GROMACS .gro file of C-alpha atoms in nm:
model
  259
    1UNK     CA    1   9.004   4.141   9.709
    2UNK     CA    2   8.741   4.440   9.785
    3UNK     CA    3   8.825   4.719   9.570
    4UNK     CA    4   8.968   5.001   9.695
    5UNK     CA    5   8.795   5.285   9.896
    6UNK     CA    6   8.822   5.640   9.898
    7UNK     CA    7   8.932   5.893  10.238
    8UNK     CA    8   8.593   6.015  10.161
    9UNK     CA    9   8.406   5.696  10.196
   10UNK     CA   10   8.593   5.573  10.476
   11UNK     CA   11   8.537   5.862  10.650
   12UNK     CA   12   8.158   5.879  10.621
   13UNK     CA   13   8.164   5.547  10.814
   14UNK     CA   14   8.326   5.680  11.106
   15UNK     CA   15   8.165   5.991  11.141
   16UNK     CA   16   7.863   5.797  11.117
   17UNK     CA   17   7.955   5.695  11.497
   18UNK     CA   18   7.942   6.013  11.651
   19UNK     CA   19   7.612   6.119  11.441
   20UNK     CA   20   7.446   5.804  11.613
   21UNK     CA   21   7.567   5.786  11.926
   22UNK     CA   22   7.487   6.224  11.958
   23UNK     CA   23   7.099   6.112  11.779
   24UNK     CA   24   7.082   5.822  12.020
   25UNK     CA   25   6.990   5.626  11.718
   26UNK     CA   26   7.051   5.272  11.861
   27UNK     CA   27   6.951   5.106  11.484
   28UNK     CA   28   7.200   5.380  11.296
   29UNK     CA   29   7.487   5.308  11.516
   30UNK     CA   30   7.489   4.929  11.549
   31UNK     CA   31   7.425   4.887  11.184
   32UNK     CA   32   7.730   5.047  11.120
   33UNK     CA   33   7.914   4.754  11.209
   34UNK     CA   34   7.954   4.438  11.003
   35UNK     CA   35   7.734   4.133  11.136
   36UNK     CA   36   8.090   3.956  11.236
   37UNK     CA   37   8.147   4.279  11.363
   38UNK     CA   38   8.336   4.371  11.727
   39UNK     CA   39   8.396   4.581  11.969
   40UNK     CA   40   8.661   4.677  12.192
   41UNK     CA   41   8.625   4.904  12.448
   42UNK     CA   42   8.810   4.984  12.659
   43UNK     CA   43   9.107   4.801  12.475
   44UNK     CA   44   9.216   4.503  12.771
   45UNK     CA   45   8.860   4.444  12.853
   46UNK     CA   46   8.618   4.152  12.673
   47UNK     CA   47   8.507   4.225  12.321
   48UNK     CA   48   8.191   4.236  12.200
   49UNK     CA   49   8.189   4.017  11.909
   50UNK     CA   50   7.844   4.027  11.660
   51UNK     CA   51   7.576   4.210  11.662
   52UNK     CA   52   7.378   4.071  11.966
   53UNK     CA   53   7.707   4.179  12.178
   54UNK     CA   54   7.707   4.485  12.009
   55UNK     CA   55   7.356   4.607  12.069
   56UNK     CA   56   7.356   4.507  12.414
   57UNK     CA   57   7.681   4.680  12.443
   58UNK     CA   58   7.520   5.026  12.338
   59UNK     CA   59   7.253   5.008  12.548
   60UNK     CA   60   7.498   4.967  12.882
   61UNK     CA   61   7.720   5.234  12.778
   62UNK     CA   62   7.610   5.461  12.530
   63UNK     CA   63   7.242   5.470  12.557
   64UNK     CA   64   7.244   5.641  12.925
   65UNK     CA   65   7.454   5.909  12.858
   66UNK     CA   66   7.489   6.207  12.660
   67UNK     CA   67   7.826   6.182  12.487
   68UNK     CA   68   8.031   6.460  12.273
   69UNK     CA   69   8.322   6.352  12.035
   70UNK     CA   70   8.634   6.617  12.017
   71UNK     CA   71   8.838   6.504  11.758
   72UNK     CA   72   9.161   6.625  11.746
   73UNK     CA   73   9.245   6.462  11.436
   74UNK     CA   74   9.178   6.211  11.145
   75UNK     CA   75   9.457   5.974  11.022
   76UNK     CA   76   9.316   5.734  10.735
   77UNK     CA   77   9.580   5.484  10.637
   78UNK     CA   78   9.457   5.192  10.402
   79UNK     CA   79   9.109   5.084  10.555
   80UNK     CA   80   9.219   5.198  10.931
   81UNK     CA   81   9.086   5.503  11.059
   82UNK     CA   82   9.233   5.663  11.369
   83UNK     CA   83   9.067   5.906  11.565
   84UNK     CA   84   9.290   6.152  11.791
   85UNK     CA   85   9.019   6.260  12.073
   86UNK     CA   86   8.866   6.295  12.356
   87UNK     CA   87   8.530   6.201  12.493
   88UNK     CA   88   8.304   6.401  12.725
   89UNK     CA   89   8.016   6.135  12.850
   90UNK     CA   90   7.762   6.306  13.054
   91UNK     CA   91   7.633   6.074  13.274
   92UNK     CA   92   7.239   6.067  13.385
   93UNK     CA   93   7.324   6.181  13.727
   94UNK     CA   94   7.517   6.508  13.590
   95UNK     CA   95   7.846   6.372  13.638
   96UNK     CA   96   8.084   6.503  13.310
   97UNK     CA   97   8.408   6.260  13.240
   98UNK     CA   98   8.668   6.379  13.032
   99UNK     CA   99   8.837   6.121  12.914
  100UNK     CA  100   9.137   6.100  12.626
  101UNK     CA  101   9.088   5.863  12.356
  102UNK     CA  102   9.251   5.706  12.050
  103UNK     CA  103   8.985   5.533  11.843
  104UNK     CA  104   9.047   5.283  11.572
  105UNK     CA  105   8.816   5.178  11.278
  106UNK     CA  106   8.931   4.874  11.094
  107UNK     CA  107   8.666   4.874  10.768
  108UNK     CA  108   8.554   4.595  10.540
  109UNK     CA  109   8.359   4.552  10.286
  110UNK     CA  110   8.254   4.707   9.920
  111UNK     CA  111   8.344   5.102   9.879
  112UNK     CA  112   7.982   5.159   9.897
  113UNK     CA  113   7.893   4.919  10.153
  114UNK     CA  114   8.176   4.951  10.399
  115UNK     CA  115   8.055   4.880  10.773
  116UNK     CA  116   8.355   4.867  11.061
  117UNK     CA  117   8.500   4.505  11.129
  118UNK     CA  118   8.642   4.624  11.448
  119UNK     CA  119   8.691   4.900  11.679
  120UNK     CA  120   8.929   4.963  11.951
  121UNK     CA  121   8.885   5.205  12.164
  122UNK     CA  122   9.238   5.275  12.304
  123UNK     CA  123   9.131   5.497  12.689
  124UNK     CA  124   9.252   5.420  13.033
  125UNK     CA  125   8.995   5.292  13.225
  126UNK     CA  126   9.157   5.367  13.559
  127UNK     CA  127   9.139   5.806  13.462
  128UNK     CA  128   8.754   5.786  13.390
  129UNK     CA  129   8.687   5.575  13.788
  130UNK     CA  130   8.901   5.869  13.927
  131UNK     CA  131   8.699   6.119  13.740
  132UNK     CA  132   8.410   5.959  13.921
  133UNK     CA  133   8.591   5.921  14.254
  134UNK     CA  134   8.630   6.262  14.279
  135UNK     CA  135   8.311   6.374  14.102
  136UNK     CA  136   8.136   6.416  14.493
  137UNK     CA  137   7.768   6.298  14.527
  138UNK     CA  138   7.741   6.295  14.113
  139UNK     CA  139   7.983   6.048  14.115
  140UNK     CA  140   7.874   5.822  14.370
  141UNK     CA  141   7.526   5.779  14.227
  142UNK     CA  142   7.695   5.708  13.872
  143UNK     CA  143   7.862   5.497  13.973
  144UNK     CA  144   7.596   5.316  14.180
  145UNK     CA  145   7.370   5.324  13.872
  146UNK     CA  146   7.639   5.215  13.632
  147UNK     CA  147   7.662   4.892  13.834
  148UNK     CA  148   7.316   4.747  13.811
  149UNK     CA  149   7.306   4.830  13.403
  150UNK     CA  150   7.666   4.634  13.393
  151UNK     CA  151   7.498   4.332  13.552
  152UNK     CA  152   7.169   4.356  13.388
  153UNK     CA  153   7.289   4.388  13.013
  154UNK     CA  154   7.631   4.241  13.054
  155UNK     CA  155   7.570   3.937  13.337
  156UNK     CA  156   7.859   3.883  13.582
  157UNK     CA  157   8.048   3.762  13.300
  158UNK     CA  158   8.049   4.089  13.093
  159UNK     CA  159   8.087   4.296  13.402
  160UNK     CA  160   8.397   4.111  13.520
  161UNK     CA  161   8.550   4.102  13.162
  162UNK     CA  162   8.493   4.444  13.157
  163UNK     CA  163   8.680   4.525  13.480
  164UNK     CA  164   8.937   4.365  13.319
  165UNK     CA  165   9.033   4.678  13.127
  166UNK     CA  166   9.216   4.818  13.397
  167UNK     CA  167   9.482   4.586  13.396
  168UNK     CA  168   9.758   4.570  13.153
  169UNK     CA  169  10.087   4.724  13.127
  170UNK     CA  170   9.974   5.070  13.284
  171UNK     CA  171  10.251   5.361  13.373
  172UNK     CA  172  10.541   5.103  13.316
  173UNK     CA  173  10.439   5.019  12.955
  174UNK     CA  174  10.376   5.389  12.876
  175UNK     CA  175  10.773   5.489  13.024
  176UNK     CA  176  10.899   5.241  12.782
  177UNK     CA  177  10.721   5.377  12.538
  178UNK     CA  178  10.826   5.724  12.590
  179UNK     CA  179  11.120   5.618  12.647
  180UNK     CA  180  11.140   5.431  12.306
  181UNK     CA  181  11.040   5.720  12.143
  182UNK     CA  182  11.274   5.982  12.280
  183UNK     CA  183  11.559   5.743  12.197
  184UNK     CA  184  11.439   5.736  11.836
  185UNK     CA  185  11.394   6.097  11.820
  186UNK     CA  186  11.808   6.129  11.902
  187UNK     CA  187  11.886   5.802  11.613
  188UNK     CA  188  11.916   5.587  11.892
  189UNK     CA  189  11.621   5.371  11.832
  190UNK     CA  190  11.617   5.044  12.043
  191UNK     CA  191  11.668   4.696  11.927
  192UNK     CA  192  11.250   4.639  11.865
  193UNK     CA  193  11.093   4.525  11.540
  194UNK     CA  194  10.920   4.821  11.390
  195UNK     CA  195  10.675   4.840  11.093
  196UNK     CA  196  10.476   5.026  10.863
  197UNK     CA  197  10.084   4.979  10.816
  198UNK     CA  198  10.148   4.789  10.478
  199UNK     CA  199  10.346   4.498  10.673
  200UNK     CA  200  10.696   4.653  10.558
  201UNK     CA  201  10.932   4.574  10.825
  202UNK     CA  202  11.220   4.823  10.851
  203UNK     CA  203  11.568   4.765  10.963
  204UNK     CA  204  11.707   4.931  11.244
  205UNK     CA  205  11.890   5.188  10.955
  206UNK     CA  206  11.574   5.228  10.799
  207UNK     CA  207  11.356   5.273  11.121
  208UNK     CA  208  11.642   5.545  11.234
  209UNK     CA  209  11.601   5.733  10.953
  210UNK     CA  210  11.263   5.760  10.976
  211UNK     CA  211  11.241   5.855  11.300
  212UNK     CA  212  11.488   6.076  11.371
  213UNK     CA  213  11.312   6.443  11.488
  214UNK     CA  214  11.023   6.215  11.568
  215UNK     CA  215  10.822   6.384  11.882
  216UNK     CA  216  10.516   6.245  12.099
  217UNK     CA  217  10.194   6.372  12.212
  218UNK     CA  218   9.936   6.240  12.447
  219UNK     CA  219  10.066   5.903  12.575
  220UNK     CA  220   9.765   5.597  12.614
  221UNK     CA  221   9.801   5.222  12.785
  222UNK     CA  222   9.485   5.011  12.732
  223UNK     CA  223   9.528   4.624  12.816
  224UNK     CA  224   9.825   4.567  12.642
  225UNK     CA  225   9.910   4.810  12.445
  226UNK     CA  226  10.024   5.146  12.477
  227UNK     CA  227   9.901   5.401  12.187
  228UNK     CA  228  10.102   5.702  12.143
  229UNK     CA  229   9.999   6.082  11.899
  230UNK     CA  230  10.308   6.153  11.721
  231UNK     CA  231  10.451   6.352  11.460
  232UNK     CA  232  10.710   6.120  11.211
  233UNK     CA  233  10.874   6.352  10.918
  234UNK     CA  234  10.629   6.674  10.992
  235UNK     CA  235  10.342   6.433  10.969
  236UNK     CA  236  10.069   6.332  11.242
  237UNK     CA  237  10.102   5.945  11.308
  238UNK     CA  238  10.014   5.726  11.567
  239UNK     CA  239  10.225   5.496  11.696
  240UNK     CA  240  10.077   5.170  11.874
  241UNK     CA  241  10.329   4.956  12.087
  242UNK     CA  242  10.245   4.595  12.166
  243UNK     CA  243  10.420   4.421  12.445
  244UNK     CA  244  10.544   4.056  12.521
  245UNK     CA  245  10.292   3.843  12.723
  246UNK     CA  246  10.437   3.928  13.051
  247UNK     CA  247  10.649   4.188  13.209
  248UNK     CA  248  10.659   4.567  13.018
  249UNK     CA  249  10.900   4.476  12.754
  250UNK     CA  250  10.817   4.581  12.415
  251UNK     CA  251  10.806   4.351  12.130
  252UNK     CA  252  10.689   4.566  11.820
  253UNK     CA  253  10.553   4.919  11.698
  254UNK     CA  254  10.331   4.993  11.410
  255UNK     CA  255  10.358   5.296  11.292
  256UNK     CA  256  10.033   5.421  11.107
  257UNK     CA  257  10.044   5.764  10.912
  258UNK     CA  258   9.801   5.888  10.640
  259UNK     CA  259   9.776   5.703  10.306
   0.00000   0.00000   0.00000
């Protein structure tokens, strides 16, 4: 078992993401990942898995653009990282898409060698193509130049499994999820398994007591999943909702909240 890792060290891994991607230092940011490494982004869409995917995957999306991290806040718990965000992307054509965000960093490896086993990248895909729908001219010739880089560095197959992150559970999965969570805010938390980052599975007693007062921030569904900020016992948290295979019913929420 790897030994453990500081906040510190963890932390220098992620923010080594935004220090790339702002440098456009293609090398600096793929090498951040692990050579079994993946990507998901947006969350519902294909990953990228290994470092081929990876690289090919920065040069589509983040290569082009001109893209500003506003972190909101940090929430290490074990060797996951959560970033509450948003991203501005300036497109080439001018175009500026605000888009909110919650980013997670699962790390592996040696405390001084750690490198990010996966990311998921927890956005709606549907609120950044409005964005550009009603961006005017700007928009239009992003997206018109977005589609050719898709095809060339992705194929058809990587543009149509990227498409694929607009489906998912959508507005319905994110009402029960509000709806889960203003229930357990009164003690009246519904019959769903719910667990802690370490694997602890609490009863519904347990889970009541915990969440009782809980209260909710910016609300996310990606694929699906449906990612929520909250606040559990005075302390930031994000809660991540995971859904049966069909229909909007939830099946289980993690709740992760600093170590």
């Amino acid at each position: 078992m790897s030994a453990l890792a500081t906040r510190d060290q963890l932390m220098a891994v992620v923010e080594g993401s935004p220090k790339a991607v702002g440098a456009h230092d293609r090398s600096a940011w793929v090498s951040l990942f692990s050579s079994e490494g993946q990507v998901n982004d947006p969350v519902g869409s294909r990953p990228h898995n290994g470092r081929a995917s990876i690289e090919r995957f920065y040069d589509t999306f983040i290569a082009p653009n001109t893209i500003t991290f506003h972190v909101e806040r940090d929430i290490v718990c074990g060797r996951t990282v959560w970033r509450d965000l948003s991203l501005a992307t300036e497109m080439s054509t001018g175009v500026v898409l605000n888009v909110p965000m919650h980013l997670r960093y699962d790390l592996v490896g040696e405390p001084d060698s750690l490198q990010i086993g996966t990311l998921y990248a927890h956005w709606e895909l549907a609120t950044m193509l409005s964005q550009l729908s009603t961006a005017g001219a700007a928009g239009v010739k992003a997206a018109v130049k977005l589609t050719p880089q898709l095809l060339s560095n992705q194929g058809i197959g990587g543009a149509l499994g990227f498409s694929r992150g607009i489906l998912g559970v959508g507005s319905k999965g994110k009402l029960a999820a509000t709806r889960f969570l203003d229930a357990a805010k009164v003690g009246r938390i519904p019959p769903v398994p719910v667990e802690l980052p370490a694997g602890t599975h609490l009863s519904t007693a347990d889970a009541n007591d915990l969440l009782v007062g809980v209260s909710r921030g910016k609300v996310l569904a990606a694929g699906r999943t449906v990612t929520a900020s909250v606040v559990v016992c005075g302390e930031p948290a994000i809660a991540l909702f995971g859904f049966e295979p069909l229909g909007h019913r939830i099946n289980r929420v993690r709740f992760f909240t600093e170590s």
